[in-house]
């Protein structure tokens, strides 16, 4: 047989084109695109299905040390399982350097946690929290050469935030090595000031999390990150953008020719700060940073997606269980929003939400959907063309979609380690019905058929090119 598998009868979409043809797969790779490809050991009937590149989620957190007795709800087994159910074939979680730790030590721990556990392929971003001379001068350059070609820095959070000087030093290394720098842009001092004031006034319920980090906190830090990156002339990615002010800062920078990219996430399209204002501690289910805002902010995020200000749409899956003393209901979290763990799950719901709210409702077309959920992630983070497209020679990472299937999101569809989804009850049109990783079916119509450990670690190249305004 010339092929192991043929996918026949479907409509294929890439970031550039939509067309009907068959896909011939051999040894985990796409070996042919054409008509009448003949016989194969397995033929998958894709009639009435869309055939898309597997989703790449370049912003997820698994097994990240969270301190204070807090435990993340997903390790690599459940996190990548949930990703596969949601139509993803590659995810990029963050490897957090704890203060005093070397990056290599952090990576050893992280690889050990991932090894033999993954259902889909993984690559790691580094989070730099302790940018010592040794880390910046020696470790980081060597690690970029070893395939860890992106890093994240924080402008807020105790123990994570870098000073402006440290941001500049880290940006310099990113420039010298060609790594991509992701920035969490919120003003630490402003948040601390507002939090103290709210607590003094007795305003400690989860909804005050949003009040403690309003839009100017994010907009100012976004502007500052852009200005610092301009000094160094280094590309940056502003992650999890939630509102118009920050989006417009990025747009202005792009119009000035700066190498600034942007990312937004499902929570900024379909949630608002009203979700944090639920009875008792229920609002803590929606505590994430930046917080969901309002309807005007949602509209601004759509504009960013439509008008190429954002090049990627990621989940920022950062799961904590709700009814759990190690999660959202940790004893200290009941005393103030300040101690509620920041983050919400979403790796399984990212693609259906953007498909339903974006493609089905006519806000973006199918090719833009593919660019935002797969192709641009691969290009920016050094996985293209192995990942992120349907082309001869690429890995056979493919998802079949039923574009008409109506689903109401329930937590039992998610298969993660959390005990809730913030999108419970959301009505969706369009659902991923088959997920294939390197030629092997991992999810078949809502059933896990893949095995833990099949997913593999992917060292990465430096980004070939920055998706810019001329790209989708
Ligand atoms: N930043 C993230 O990227 N994820 C969750 C929490 C946060 O602050
Ligand atoms: Zn962040
Ligand atoms: Zn995140």
Short mmCIF file of C-alpha atoms in Angstrom, two decimals, residues 154-163 184-195 212-213 217-218 220-221 224 338:
data_model
loop_
_atom_site.label_atom_id
_atom_site.label_comp_id
_atom_site.label_asym_id
_atom_site.label_seq_id
_atom_site.Cartn_x
_atom_site.Cartn_y
_atom_site.Cartn_z
CA UNK A 154 6.41 39.05 34.02
CA UNK A 155 5.92 42.71 34.91
CA UNK A 156 3.82 41.76 37.95
CA UNK A 157 3.50 39.11 40.72
CA UNK A 158 5.61 38.68 43.81
CA UNK A 159 8.55 36.46 43.00
CA UNK A 160 8.03 36.70 39.25
CA UNK A 161 8.09 40.41 38.33
CA UNK A 162 11.25 41.79 36.73
CA UNK A 163 12.36 45.39 37.17
CA UNK A 184 2.92 39.59 30.79
CA UNK A 185 2.13 43.30 30.86
CA UNK A 186 0.52 44.60 34.07
CA UNK A 187 1.91 47.26 36.42
CA UNK A 188 2.94 45.53 39.66
CA UNK A 189 3.05 48.63 41.89
CA UNK A 190 -0.32 49.87 40.68
CA UNK A 191 -1.88 46.48 41.45
CA UNK A 192 -0.32 46.40 44.92
CA UNK A 193 -1.49 49.93 45.63
CA UNK A 194 -5.07 49.24 44.51
CA UNK A 195 -5.18 45.88 46.28
CA UNK A 212 -7.56 45.78 41.49
CA UNK A 213 -6.16 45.50 37.96
CA UNK A 217 -2.75 48.91 34.69
CA UNK A 218 -2.49 46.74 31.59
CA UNK A 220 0.56 51.31 30.88
CA UNK A 221 2.61 48.14 31.17
CA UNK A 224 6.24 50.36 28.72
CA UNK A 338 -5.44 38.68 46.58
#
